[in-house]
Amino acid sequence: MRLLIVGTLDGQLGAASRIAMNRGAQVTHANDIETALSILRSKGADLLMVEISVDIPNLIPRLKAEHFALPVVACGIGTDPKTAAAAIRSGAKEYIPLPPEADMIAAVLQAVAEDDQNFIYRDDVMKNVAALADQVAPSEASIMITGESGTGKEVMARYLHGKSRRANLPFVAVNCAAIPENLLESELFGHEKGAFTGAVAKRIGKFEEADKGTLLLDEISEMDVRLQAKLLRAIQERQIDRVGGSKPVDVDIRIIATSNRNLQEAVKEGTFREDLFFRLNVVNLRVPPLRERPKDIEALAQHFSDKYAEVNQMGKKAITKSAFEALTHHSWPGNVRELENAMHRAVLLASGDEIGPEAIMLPDASGNLTLTMGGATAASAPEMTGGNPANLASETAATGAWAANEASTASPSQEEDAQTANLVGRTVAEVERDLIIDTLKHCIGNRTHAANILGISIRTLRNKLNQYQTDGINVPQPGEGVR
Ligand SMILES: Nc1ncnc2c1ncn2[C@@H]1O[C@H](COP(=O)(O)OP(=O)(O)OP(=O)(O)O)[C@@H](O)[C@H]1O
């Protein structure tokens, strides 16, 4: 784990560094944003710990502009929720109060490491894929991982790296589809200062950053044919040329590539080089769609439910049998990513210490959120309907399924019935509105996070919020709400 600390941490830099190093992290330090960016350009890092007085709202877009995809954790004196909320609003993943507590820092480092490591499976289909992965991981062979979007190809790549001889060396991922074509070359191979407009400083590319470790080329099918030629040369000769550079640089990396398109088809169509395909496809691992591994649905649902209960500081919730049935009946076109979102929503929706079918909302064919009850689709979300906002608000307070948990002596199935009964008589638009507002509160008003959890686009979310505001409903603003 490479930790880069930015700022002096209010005099706590030494203490925080020692704690992190004792936990096995390699720590570097930058006083300001410019130095931090220059370290990222020359060495890279896995986690940024940034003092609150550093201009985080300025840092985050600069990281994005240079495609540094790494988590940022803010640190500051005290536990004022407003400070923490402001840091998270500007894009930090967590807020750590100073002086640093060993346990807190250890927990953050572990969470980042775990994000890298969690590979959950229980189904025999996936056990076979994992067995093949275990067999090929220690070799130096290039591996091509194929599978539909959201099946866990990147998770599999990290698993392979973790089981390889390079496990303690860098794992660097590049999403070839997410980076504009004209920038991908310098992203991969780096550039010299002044190589092109905007190349204000020398920067190493992902190949050099991953030196001695593993480089994941995600969505390789999206790479332009001209760049494919340069990639082939880098793999064959184990040398790269920085853009604008005058001499080649040696690199020692193992390549893992992923694709959710059929690359053999792409070869036939002439959009993917055959020689590169053979170089990368020494071993092919196909990650099956989630619908083909029902036992994984159960294991992953419980895993995500525990994860999001912890993230939202709630007690862990067991998933009822009928909720499992609803989950296993769904076809999961978005695979594990869709299940993760559904379980995050379910944790927020479930009112007791169990997740019943009433908490499972799945998108229907047109993308609207749909309530499932007892494994069957109960109603599909319509467009906003009118209604008296004041009445609706008081009705929600009185009967909403997500009101404060009440102590209950009812059996789990009675509780489920009671929760479902609470929904009966309300329109789906009302239920949807409460879900949206509640989710927004949990995300302290962050629209992007809320839209992700809800499984709707940010544009749809904004339109709905505008409508609620027009209807006189109080919509949480960024920084408002519970977490
Ligand atoms: N077996 C698994 N165990 C735990 N989490 C998983 C597993 N598979 C996928 N996930 C989670 O599901 C989400 C999607 O996984 P991932 O990004 O690896 O999919 P992908 O196939 O690479 O998707 P895409 O093709 O869209 O890039 C991630 O949040 C990941 O952590």
Short mmCIF file of C-alpha atoms and ligand atoms in Angstrom, two decimals:
data_model
loop_
_atom_site.label_atom_id
_atom_site.label_comp_id
_atom_site.label_asym_id
_atom_site.label_seq_id
_atom_site.Cartn_x
_atom_site.Cartn_y
_atom_site.Cartn_z
CA MET A 1 0.00 0.00 0.00
CA ARG A 2 1.52 3.32 -1.10
CA LEU A 3 0.20 6.15 1.05
CA LEU A 4 0.78 9.78 0.08
CA ILE A 5 0.13 12.30 2.86
CA VAL A 6 -0.57 15.87 1.75
CA GLY A 7 -0.12 18.72 4.26
CA THR A 8 1.36 18.71 7.75
CA LEU A 9 -1.68 17.08 9.37
CA ASP A 10 -1.67 19.87 11.93
CA GLY A 11 1.62 18.69 13.40
CA GLN A 12 0.49 15.06 13.46
CA LEU A 13 2.35 14.03 10.32
CA GLY A 14 5.03 12.03 12.19
CA ALA A 15 2.48 10.15 14.29
CA ALA A 16 0.24 9.33 11.30
CA SER A 17 3.21 8.20 9.17
CA ARG A 18 4.53 5.95 11.94
CA ILE A 19 1.14 4.31 12.43
CA ALA A 20 0.75 3.73 8.69
CA MET A 21 4.29 2.38 8.31
CA ASN A 22 3.76 0.03 11.25
CA ARG A 23 0.78 -1.31 9.31
CA GLY A 24 3.00 -2.04 6.31
CA ALA A 25 2.27 1.07 4.20
CA GLN A 26 5.00 2.87 2.21
CA VAL A 27 4.56 6.53 3.11
CA THR A 28 5.56 9.60 1.10
CA HIS A 29 4.80 13.19 1.93
CA ALA A 30 3.94 16.36 0.00
CA ASN A 31 3.41 19.80 1.50
CA ASP A 32 1.04 21.02 -1.17
CA ILE A 33 -1.06 20.00 -4.16
CA GLU A 34 1.67 20.72 -6.73
CA THR A 35 4.18 18.47 -4.96
CA ALA A 36 1.53 15.79 -4.49
CA LEU A 37 0.73 15.83 -8.23
CA SER A 38 4.38 15.65 -9.10
CA ILE A 39 4.86 12.60 -6.81
CA LEU A 40 1.80 10.96 -8.37
CA ARG A 41 3.22 11.63 -11.83
CA SER A 42 6.61 10.15 -10.98
CA LYS A 43 5.77 7.32 -8.56
CA GLY A 44 1.99 6.91 -8.18
CA ALA A 45 0.16 6.04 -4.92
CA ASP A 46 -2.75 3.91 -3.75
CA LEU A 47 -4.28 6.29 -1.18
CA LEU A 48 -4.12 10.03 -0.50
CA MET A 49 -4.47 11.30 3.06
CA VAL A 50 -5.06 15.04 2.82
CA GLU A 51 -5.16 17.66 5.55
CA ILE A 52 -8.41 19.56 5.61
CA SER A 53 -6.70 22.94 5.16
CA VAL A 54 -5.40 21.80 1.76
CA ASP A 55 -7.77 22.97 -0.98
CA ILE A 56 -9.52 19.59 -1.47
CA PRO A 57 -12.21 21.01 -3.84
CA ASN A 58 -9.33 22.10 -6.09
CA LEU A 59 -7.32 18.88 -5.67
CA ILE A 60 -10.09 16.43 -6.65
CA PRO A 61 -10.77 17.87 -10.15
CA ARG A 62 -7.03 18.07 -10.79
CA LEU A 63 -6.69 14.38 -9.91
CA LYS A 64 -9.57 13.63 -12.25
CA ALA A 65 -8.13 15.77 -15.03
CA GLU A 66 -4.90 13.74 -14.89
CA HIS A 67 -6.81 10.44 -14.50
CA PHE A 68 -5.42 9.60 -11.08
CA ALA A 69 -8.09 7.26 -9.78
CA LEU A 70 -7.28 6.76 -6.12
CA PRO A 71 -9.26 7.28 -2.91
CA VAL A 72 -8.81 10.52 -0.99
CA VAL A 73 -9.21 10.56 2.79
CA ALA A 74 -9.46 13.93 4.54
CA CYS A 75 -7.96 14.55 8.01
CA GLY A 76 -8.50 17.41 10.42
CA ILE A 77 -8.52 18.36 14.08
CA GLY A 78 -11.80 17.56 15.79
CA THR A 79 -14.92 15.69 14.86
CA ASP A 80 -17.16 18.57 13.77
CA PRO A 81 -19.72 16.90 11.47
CA LYS A 82 -19.84 20.04 9.27
CA THR A 83 -16.11 19.82 8.54
CA ALA A 84 -16.41 16.13 7.80
CA ALA A 85 -19.45 16.75 5.58
CA ALA A 86 -17.65 19.53 3.67
CA ALA A 87 -14.66 17.26 3.01
CA ILE A 88 -16.87 14.42 1.82
CA ARG A 89 -18.91 16.81 -0.29
CA SER A 90 -15.82 17.90 -2.11
CA GLY A 91 -15.02 14.29 -2.98
CA ALA A 92 -13.12 12.74 -0.06
CA LYS A 93 -14.10 9.16 0.68
CA GLU A 94 -13.68 9.35 4.46
CA TYR A 95 -12.85 11.86 7.17
CA ILE A 96 -10.32 10.98 9.88
CA PRO A 97 -10.26 13.20 12.97
CA LEU A 98 -6.82 14.20 14.30
CA PRO A 99 -4.81 13.45 16.40
CA PRO A 100 -4.64 10.18 14.53
CA GLU A 101 -5.79 7.05 16.25
CA ALA A 102 -3.93 3.92 15.32
CA ASP A 103 -7.16 1.94 14.98
CA MET A 104 -8.77 4.51 12.73
CA ILE A 105 -5.80 4.68 10.35
CA ALA A 106 -5.50 0.91 10.36
CA ALA A 107 -9.21 0.62 9.52
CA VAL A 108 -8.89 3.01 6.56
CA LEU A 109 -5.81 1.23 5.21
CA GLN A 110 -7.56 -2.09 5.62
CA ALA A 111 -10.72 -0.81 3.91
CA VAL A 112 -8.69 0.32 0.89
CA ALA A 113 -6.80 -2.99 0.84
CA GLU A 114 -10.06 -4.93 1.22
CA ASP A 115 -11.62 -3.04 -1.65
CA ASP A 116 -8.82 -4.66 -3.62
CA GLN A 117 -9.24 -8.12 -2.20
CA ASN A 118 -12.90 -9.01 -1.78
CA PHE A 119 -13.66 -11.84 -4.13
CA ILE A 120 -16.77 -13.62 -2.94
CA TYR A 121 -18.06 -16.79 -4.54
CA ARG A 122 -19.98 -19.88 -3.49
CA ASP A 123 -21.41 -21.34 -6.69
CA ASP A 124 -19.73 -24.38 -8.26
CA VAL A 125 -19.57 -22.57 -11.61
CA MET A 126 -17.47 -19.83 -10.04
CA LYS A 127 -15.45 -22.31 -7.96
CA ASN A 128 -14.22 -23.82 -11.25
CA VAL A 129 -13.21 -20.39 -12.57
CA ALA A 130 -11.41 -19.61 -9.29
CA ALA A 131 -9.61 -22.97 -9.44
CA LEU A 132 -8.33 -22.16 -12.94
CA ALA A 133 -7.32 -18.69 -11.72
CA ASP A 134 -5.37 -20.25 -8.81
CA GLN A 135 -3.59 -22.52 -11.25
CA VAL A 136 -2.46 -19.81 -13.66
CA ALA A 137 -1.91 -16.92 -11.22
CA PRO A 138 1.71 -17.80 -10.25
CA SER A 139 2.84 -18.00 -13.91
CA GLU A 140 3.98 -15.03 -15.95
CA ALA A 141 1.42 -15.67 -18.68
CA SER A 142 -0.76 -12.83 -19.94
CA ILE A 143 -4.40 -13.44 -19.07
CA MET A 144 -7.53 -12.32 -20.87
CA ILE A 145 -10.61 -12.06 -18.66
CA THR A 146 -13.90 -11.94 -20.52
CA GLY A 147 -17.46 -11.58 -19.30
CA GLU A 148 -20.45 -9.25 -19.33
CA SER A 149 -20.21 -5.82 -17.74
CA GLY A 150 -20.33 -5.92 -13.93
CA THR A 151 -19.55 -9.64 -13.57
CA GLY A 152 -16.37 -8.95 -11.59
CA LYS A 153 -13.59 -8.98 -14.19
CA GLU A 154 -11.56 -6.35 -12.35
CA VAL A 155 -12.13 -8.20 -9.07
CA MET A 156 -10.79 -11.33 -10.77
CA ALA A 157 -7.75 -9.42 -12.07
CA ARG A 158 -6.92 -8.23 -8.55
CA TYR A 159 -7.41 -11.76 -7.25
CA LEU A 160 -4.93 -13.07 -9.85
CA HIS A 161 -2.41 -10.39 -8.90
CA GLY A 162 -2.86 -11.20 -5.19
CA LYS A 163 -2.09 -14.86 -5.89
CA SER A 164 0.88 -14.12 -8.16
CA ARG A 165 4.57 -13.81 -7.35
CA ARG A 166 4.14 -10.08 -7.90
CA ALA A 167 1.52 -9.77 -5.15
CA ASN A 168 3.51 -7.30 -3.04
CA LEU A 169 4.37 -5.13 -6.03
CA PRO A 170 2.11 -2.57 -7.72
CA PHE A 171 -1.20 -3.44 -9.33
CA VAL A 172 -2.12 -0.66 -11.74
CA ALA A 173 -5.39 -0.53 -13.67
CA VAL A 174 -6.14 1.51 -16.80
CA ASN A 175 -9.63 1.70 -18.23
CA CYS A 176 -8.96 1.98 -21.96
CA ALA A 177 -12.57 2.99 -22.66
CA ALA A 178 -12.69 5.80 -20.12
CA ILE A 179 -9.71 7.77 -21.38
CA PRO A 180 -10.02 9.87 -24.53
CA GLU A 181 -8.18 8.24 -27.42
CA ASN A 182 -5.67 11.08 -27.83
CA LEU A 183 -4.65 10.85 -24.15
CA LEU A 184 -4.46 7.08 -23.80
CA GLU A 185 -1.00 6.84 -25.33
CA SER A 186 0.55 9.21 -22.79
CA GLU A 187 -1.52 7.61 -20.02
CA LEU A 188 0.01 4.23 -20.83
CA PHE A 189 3.53 5.19 -21.83
CA GLY A 190 4.03 8.58 -20.14
CA HIS A 191 5.36 11.75 -21.72
CA GLU A 192 8.25 14.16 -21.55
CA LYS A 193 7.70 17.78 -20.62
CA GLY A 194 6.48 19.78 -23.63
CA ALA A 195 5.72 16.65 -25.71
CA PHE A 196 2.31 18.13 -26.57
CA THR A 197 0.15 21.07 -25.54
CA GLY A 198 -0.75 20.52 -21.90
CA ALA A 199 2.29 18.33 -21.11
CA VAL A 200 3.45 20.80 -18.47
CA ALA A 201 5.70 18.32 -16.69
CA LYS A 202 7.28 14.96 -17.36
CA ARG A 203 5.00 12.16 -16.28
CA ILE A 204 5.55 8.42 -16.13
CA GLY A 205 2.86 6.24 -17.67
CA LYS A 206 1.01 3.24 -16.27
CA PHE A 207 3.60 0.82 -17.69
CA GLU A 208 6.35 2.42 -15.61
CA GLU A 209 4.08 2.79 -12.58
CA ALA A 210 3.33 -0.94 -12.75
CA ASP A 211 7.00 -1.89 -13.22
CA LYS A 212 7.73 -5.29 -11.54
CA GLY A 213 4.00 -5.65 -10.85
CA THR A 214 0.80 -6.21 -12.84
CA LEU A 215 -0.85 -3.90 -15.35
CA LEU A 216 -4.59 -4.34 -15.93
CA LEU A 217 -5.77 -3.11 -19.33
CA ASP A 218 -9.50 -2.87 -18.75
CA GLU A 219 -11.82 -2.88 -21.79
CA ILE A 220 -8.91 -3.46 -24.15
CA SER A 221 -11.27 -3.88 -27.12
CA GLU A 222 -11.78 -0.10 -27.04
CA MET A 223 -8.13 0.62 -27.84
CA ASP A 224 -7.44 2.25 -31.16
CA VAL A 225 -5.59 0.06 -33.72
CA ARG A 226 -2.60 2.43 -33.94
CA LEU A 227 -2.06 2.22 -30.20
CA GLN A 228 -2.48 -1.55 -30.34
CA ALA A 229 0.70 -1.67 -32.44
CA LYS A 230 2.61 0.29 -29.80
CA LEU A 231 1.21 -1.95 -27.07
CA LEU A 232 2.29 -5.07 -28.94
CA ARG A 233 5.82 -3.73 -29.23
CA ALA A 234 5.90 -2.88 -25.49
CA ILE A 235 4.81 -6.41 -24.60
CA GLN A 236 7.20 -8.12 -27.01
CA GLU A 237 10.28 -6.01 -26.38
CA ARG A 238 9.54 -5.19 -22.74
CA GLN A 239 10.39 -1.60 -23.53
CA ILE A 240 8.28 1.51 -23.88
CA ASP A 241 8.79 4.91 -25.46
CA ARG A 242 7.43 7.92 -23.59
CA VAL A 243 5.58 10.35 -25.84
CA GLY A 244 8.22 12.88 -26.90
CA GLY A 245 10.97 10.71 -25.37
CA SER A 246 14.24 10.00 -27.10
CA LYS A 247 15.26 6.69 -25.54
CA PRO A 248 13.27 3.56 -24.69
CA VAL A 249 12.65 2.59 -21.05
CA ASP A 250 12.80 -1.04 -19.84
CA VAL A 251 9.71 -2.35 -18.09
CA ASP A 252 8.96 -5.66 -16.39
CA ILE A 253 5.24 -6.17 -16.11
CA ARG A 254 2.65 -8.88 -16.31
CA ILE A 255 -0.40 -7.96 -18.35
CA ILE A 256 -3.99 -8.84 -17.59
CA ALA A 257 -6.60 -7.57 -20.06
CA THR A 258 -10.38 -7.58 -19.85
CA SER A 259 -13.07 -7.28 -22.45
CA ASN A 260 -16.84 -7.47 -22.42
CA ARG A 261 -16.91 -7.68 -26.21
CA ASN A 262 -16.09 -10.78 -28.21
CA LEU A 263 -12.50 -10.09 -29.24
CA GLN A 264 -12.42 -12.87 -31.83
CA GLU A 265 -15.27 -11.08 -33.59
CA ALA A 266 -13.31 -7.82 -33.33
CA VAL A 267 -10.31 -9.57 -34.93
CA LYS A 268 -12.54 -10.77 -37.78
CA GLU A 269 -13.93 -7.27 -38.22
CA GLY A 270 -10.38 -5.88 -38.34
CA THR A 271 -10.78 -3.62 -35.30
CA PHE A 272 -8.46 -5.69 -33.12
CA ARG A 273 -5.01 -6.96 -34.15
CA GLU A 274 -4.81 -10.74 -34.30
CA ASP A 275 -1.16 -10.87 -33.15
CA LEU A 276 -2.00 -8.76 -30.09
CA PHE A 277 -5.02 -10.96 -29.38
CA PHE A 278 -2.80 -14.07 -29.30
CA ARG A 279 -0.23 -12.32 -27.10
CA LEU A 280 -2.86 -11.33 -24.55
CA ASN A 281 -5.05 -14.42 -24.73
CA VAL A 282 -2.45 -16.94 -23.51
CA VAL A 283 -5.01 -17.95 -20.88
CA ASN A 284 -8.68 -17.03 -21.11
CA LEU A 285 -10.80 -16.76 -17.98
CA ARG A 286 -14.51 -16.28 -18.59
CA VAL A 287 -16.40 -14.81 -15.66
CA PRO A 288 -19.96 -16.10 -16.00
CA PRO A 289 -22.97 -13.78 -15.71
CA LEU A 290 -24.53 -13.64 -12.24
CA ARG A 291 -27.75 -15.32 -13.44
CA GLU A 292 -25.71 -18.48 -14.14
CA ARG A 293 -24.49 -18.72 -10.52
CA PRO A 294 -27.47 -18.49 -8.16
CA LYS A 295 -25.51 -19.48 -5.05
CA ASP A 296 -23.27 -16.48 -5.62
CA ILE A 297 -26.35 -14.23 -5.58
CA GLU A 298 -27.00 -15.31 -2.00
CA ALA A 299 -23.39 -15.04 -0.84
CA LEU A 300 -22.87 -11.66 -2.51
CA ALA A 301 -26.22 -10.28 -1.29
CA GLN A 302 -25.28 -11.02 2.31
CA HIS A 303 -21.77 -9.65 1.76
CA PHE A 304 -23.07 -6.34 0.34
CA SER A 305 -25.78 -6.08 2.97
CA ASP A 306 -23.13 -6.40 5.74
CA LYS A 307 -20.83 -3.98 3.94
CA TYR A 308 -23.46 -1.24 3.53
CA ALA A 309 -24.89 -1.74 7.02
CA GLU A 310 -21.39 -0.96 8.29
CA VAL A 311 -20.85 1.97 5.92
CA ASN A 312 -24.15 3.50 7.06
CA GLN A 313 -23.41 2.75 10.70
CA MET A 314 -26.37 0.43 11.11
CA GLY A 315 -26.52 -3.03 12.67
CA LYS A 316 -26.06 -6.00 10.34
CA LYS A 317 -29.32 -7.27 8.80
CA ALA A 318 -30.20 -10.85 7.93
CA ILE A 319 -31.87 -11.42 4.56
CA THR A 320 -35.21 -13.27 4.76
CA LYS A 321 -35.96 -16.35 2.70
CA SER A 322 -38.55 -14.52 0.60
CA ALA A 323 -36.10 -11.69 -0.08
CA PHE A 324 -33.55 -14.27 -1.28
CA GLU A 325 -36.25 -15.69 -3.56
CA ALA A 326 -36.88 -12.24 -5.03
CA LEU A 327 -33.15 -11.83 -5.60
CA THR A 328 -32.65 -15.22 -7.25
CA HIS A 329 -35.65 -14.67 -9.57
CA HIS A 330 -34.19 -11.50 -11.03
CA SER A 331 -32.05 -11.86 -14.18
CA TRP A 332 -29.39 -9.29 -13.12
CA PRO A 333 -28.54 -7.76 -16.50
CA GLY A 334 -26.10 -5.45 -14.68
CA ASN A 335 -24.63 -8.47 -12.87
CA VAL A 336 -22.80 -8.03 -9.53
CA ARG A 337 -22.70 -4.23 -9.87
CA GLU A 338 -26.50 -4.16 -10.06
CA LEU A 339 -26.80 -6.52 -7.07
CA GLU A 340 -24.46 -4.31 -5.06
CA ASN A 341 -26.64 -1.25 -5.75
CA ALA A 342 -29.83 -3.19 -4.96
CA MET A 343 -28.43 -4.35 -1.62
CA HIS A 344 -27.22 -0.87 -0.72
CA ARG A 345 -30.77 0.40 -1.32
CA ALA A 346 -32.24 -2.56 0.58
CA VAL A 347 -30.12 -1.82 3.65
CA LEU A 348 -31.41 1.76 3.67
CA LEU A 349 -34.99 0.68 3.06
CA ALA A 350 -35.30 -2.18 5.55
CA SER A 351 -36.86 -0.88 8.72
CA GLY A 352 -36.10 -3.75 11.13
CA ASP A 353 -33.06 -5.91 11.63
CA GLU A 354 -33.96 -8.05 8.61
CA ILE A 355 -34.12 -7.36 4.89
CA GLY A 356 -37.45 -8.58 3.55
CA PRO A 357 -38.74 -8.52 -0.04
CA GLU A 358 -40.35 -5.12 0.52
CA ALA A 359 -36.88 -3.61 0.74
CA ILE A 360 -35.74 -5.06 -2.57
CA MET A 361 -36.31 -2.56 -5.39
CA LEU A 362 -35.20 -3.63 -8.83
CA PRO A 363 -35.30 -1.72 -12.10
CA ASP A 364 -37.92 -2.97 -14.54
CA ALA A 365 -37.46 -3.22 -18.31
CA SER A 366 -37.78 0.54 -18.75
CA GLY A 367 -35.29 1.27 -15.96
CA ASN A 368 -37.85 2.39 -13.36
CA LEU A 369 -37.38 1.18 -9.82
CA THR A 370 -39.81 -1.59 -8.98
CA LEU A 371 -40.88 -2.93 -5.63
CA THR A 372 -40.82 -6.71 -5.30
CA MET A 373 -42.97 -8.48 -2.78
CA GLY A 374 -42.58 -12.16 -2.01
CA GLY A 375 -40.52 -12.67 -5.14
CA ALA A 376 -43.16 -11.23 -7.46
CA THR A 377 -43.19 -7.77 -8.98
CA ALA A 378 -45.71 -5.70 -7.06
CA ALA A 379 -45.80 -2.40 -8.88
CA SER A 380 -43.69 -0.47 -11.30
CA ALA A 381 -42.62 3.07 -10.61
CA PRO A 382 -44.71 5.54 -12.58
CA GLU A 383 -44.03 9.15 -13.38
CA MET A 384 -44.52 11.67 -10.61
CA THR A 385 -48.14 12.14 -9.71
CA GLY A 386 -49.65 15.18 -8.07
CA GLY A 387 -50.95 15.19 -4.49
CA ASN A 388 -50.92 17.42 -1.50
CA PRO A 389 -47.32 17.62 -0.32
CA ALA A 390 -48.21 18.58 3.21
CA ASN A 391 -50.50 15.58 3.59
CA LEU A 392 -47.96 13.33 1.99
CA ALA A 393 -45.24 14.50 4.34
CA SER A 394 -47.31 13.89 7.45
CA GLU A 395 -48.48 10.56 6.09
CA THR A 396 -44.87 9.56 5.61
CA ALA A 397 -44.01 10.51 9.14
CA ALA A 398 -46.93 8.47 10.46
CA THR A 399 -46.73 5.34 8.36
CA GLY A 400 -43.55 5.36 6.28
CA ALA A 401 -41.75 2.04 6.16
CA TRP A 402 -38.51 3.87 6.80
CA ALA A 403 -39.57 5.76 9.89
CA ALA A 404 -37.59 5.11 13.09
CA ASN A 405 -37.47 1.44 13.98
CA GLU A 406 -40.01 0.51 16.56
CA ALA A 407 -39.37 -2.24 19.10
CA SER A 408 -41.46 -5.16 18.02
CA THR A 409 -42.24 -8.56 19.42
CA ALA A 410 -43.66 -9.77 16.09
CA SER A 411 -42.12 -12.76 14.28
CA PRO A 412 -40.01 -12.00 11.18
CA SER A 413 -42.84 -12.92 8.82
CA GLN A 414 -45.31 -10.84 10.82
CA GLU A 415 -42.87 -7.97 10.65
CA GLU A 416 -42.56 -8.39 6.90
CA ASP A 417 -46.35 -8.38 6.57
CA ALA A 418 -46.56 -5.30 8.75
CA GLN A 419 -43.95 -3.50 6.67
CA THR A 420 -45.73 -4.44 3.46
CA ALA A 421 -49.01 -3.32 4.97
CA ASN A 422 -47.40 0.05 5.68
CA LEU A 423 -46.83 0.43 1.97
CA VAL A 424 -50.32 -0.61 0.93
CA GLY A 425 -52.53 2.35 0.22
CA ARG A 426 -49.67 4.59 -0.81
CA THR A 427 -48.87 5.35 -4.42
CA VAL A 428 -45.60 4.09 -5.84
CA ALA A 429 -44.69 7.73 -6.58
CA GLU A 430 -44.94 8.54 -2.86
CA VAL A 431 -42.87 5.51 -1.91
CA GLU A 432 -40.35 6.38 -4.59
CA ARG A 433 -40.12 9.97 -3.39
CA ASP A 434 -39.50 8.89 0.21
CA LEU A 435 -36.85 6.44 -0.94
CA ILE A 436 -35.11 9.14 -2.96
CA ILE A 437 -35.17 11.71 -0.18
CA ASP A 438 -34.07 9.16 2.42
CA THR A 439 -31.20 7.96 0.26
CA LEU A 440 -30.16 11.56 -0.35
CA LYS A 441 -30.09 12.19 3.41
CA HIS A 442 -27.89 9.13 3.91
CA CYS A 443 -25.53 10.49 1.27
CA ILE A 444 -25.45 13.85 3.05
CA GLY A 445 -27.05 15.43 0.02
CA ASN A 446 -24.50 14.12 -2.49
CA ARG A 447 -26.50 13.75 -5.74
CA THR A 448 -23.98 11.55 -7.51
CA HIS A 449 -23.72 9.02 -4.68
CA ALA A 450 -27.48 8.96 -4.24
CA ALA A 451 -28.09 8.39 -7.96
CA ASN A 452 -25.58 5.51 -7.90
CA ILE A 453 -27.26 3.84 -4.95
CA LEU A 454 -30.71 4.33 -6.42
CA GLY A 455 -29.59 2.94 -9.76
CA ILE A 456 -30.90 5.95 -11.71
CA SER A 457 -29.08 8.54 -13.73
CA ILE A 458 -28.02 11.80 -12.11
CA ARG A 459 -30.20 13.62 -14.65
CA THR A 460 -33.30 11.62 -13.63
CA LEU A 461 -32.51 12.27 -9.98
CA ARG A 462 -32.13 16.02 -10.57
CA ASN A 463 -35.41 16.17 -12.50
CA LYS A 464 -37.23 14.40 -9.70
CA LEU A 465 -35.70 16.64 -7.03
CA ASN A 466 -36.67 19.76 -9.01
CA GLN A 467 -40.21 18.41 -9.18
CA TYR A 468 -40.29 17.76 -5.41
CA GLN A 469 -39.03 21.27 -4.72
CA THR A 470 -41.72 22.71 -6.98
CA ASP A 471 -44.23 20.65 -4.99
CA GLY A 472 -42.96 22.24 -1.77
CA ILE A 473 -41.13 19.16 -0.45
CA ASN A 474 -38.01 19.79 1.58
CA VAL A 475 -35.10 18.35 -0.44
CA PRO A 476 -31.78 17.82 1.44
CA GLN A 477 -29.03 20.10 0.13
CA PRO A 478 -25.39 18.96 -0.18
CA GLY A 479 -23.99 18.55 3.34
CA GLU A 480 -27.39 17.97 4.94
CA GLY A 481 -28.63 14.68 6.33
CA VAL A 482 -27.45 11.75 8.38
CA ARG A 483 -24.62 9.39 7.60
N1 LIG B 1 -17.00 -11.92 -6.74
C1 LIG B 1 -17.14 -10.67 -6.25
N2 LIG B 1 -16.99 -10.46 -4.93
C2 LIG B 1 -17.16 -9.22 -4.40
N3 LIG B 1 -17.49 -8.13 -5.12
C3 LIG B 1 -17.63 -8.29 -6.44
C4 LIG B 1 -17.47 -9.56 -7.07
N4 LIG B 1 -17.68 -9.41 -8.39
C5 LIG B 1 -17.95 -8.11 -8.59
N5 LIG B 1 -17.93 -7.43 -7.42
C6 LIG B 1 -18.22 -5.99 -7.26
O1 LIG B 1 -19.10 -5.63 -8.33
C7 LIG B 1 -18.72 -4.39 -8.93
C8 LIG B 1 -18.38 -4.62 -10.40
O2 LIG B 1 -17.22 -5.45 -10.47
P1 LIG B 1 -16.08 -5.20 -11.57
O3 LIG B 1 -15.79 -3.75 -11.74
O4 LIG B 1 -14.94 -6.10 -11.23
O5 LIG B 1 -16.84 -5.74 -12.85
P2 LIG B 1 -16.36 -5.72 -14.38
O6 LIG B 1 -16.79 -7.02 -14.96
O7 LIG B 1 -14.90 -5.38 -14.43
O8 LIG B 1 -17.26 -4.54 -14.93
P3 LIG B 1 -17.04 -3.66 -16.29
O9 LIG B 1 -16.94 -4.63 -17.43
O10 LIG B 1 -18.29 -2.85 -16.38
O11 LIG B 1 -15.80 -2.86 -16.09
C9 LIG B 1 -17.54 -3.88 -8.11
O12 LIG B 1 -18.02 -2.98 -7.12
C10 LIG B 1 -16.98 -5.12 -7.45
O13 LIG B 1 -16.37 -4.82 -6.22
#
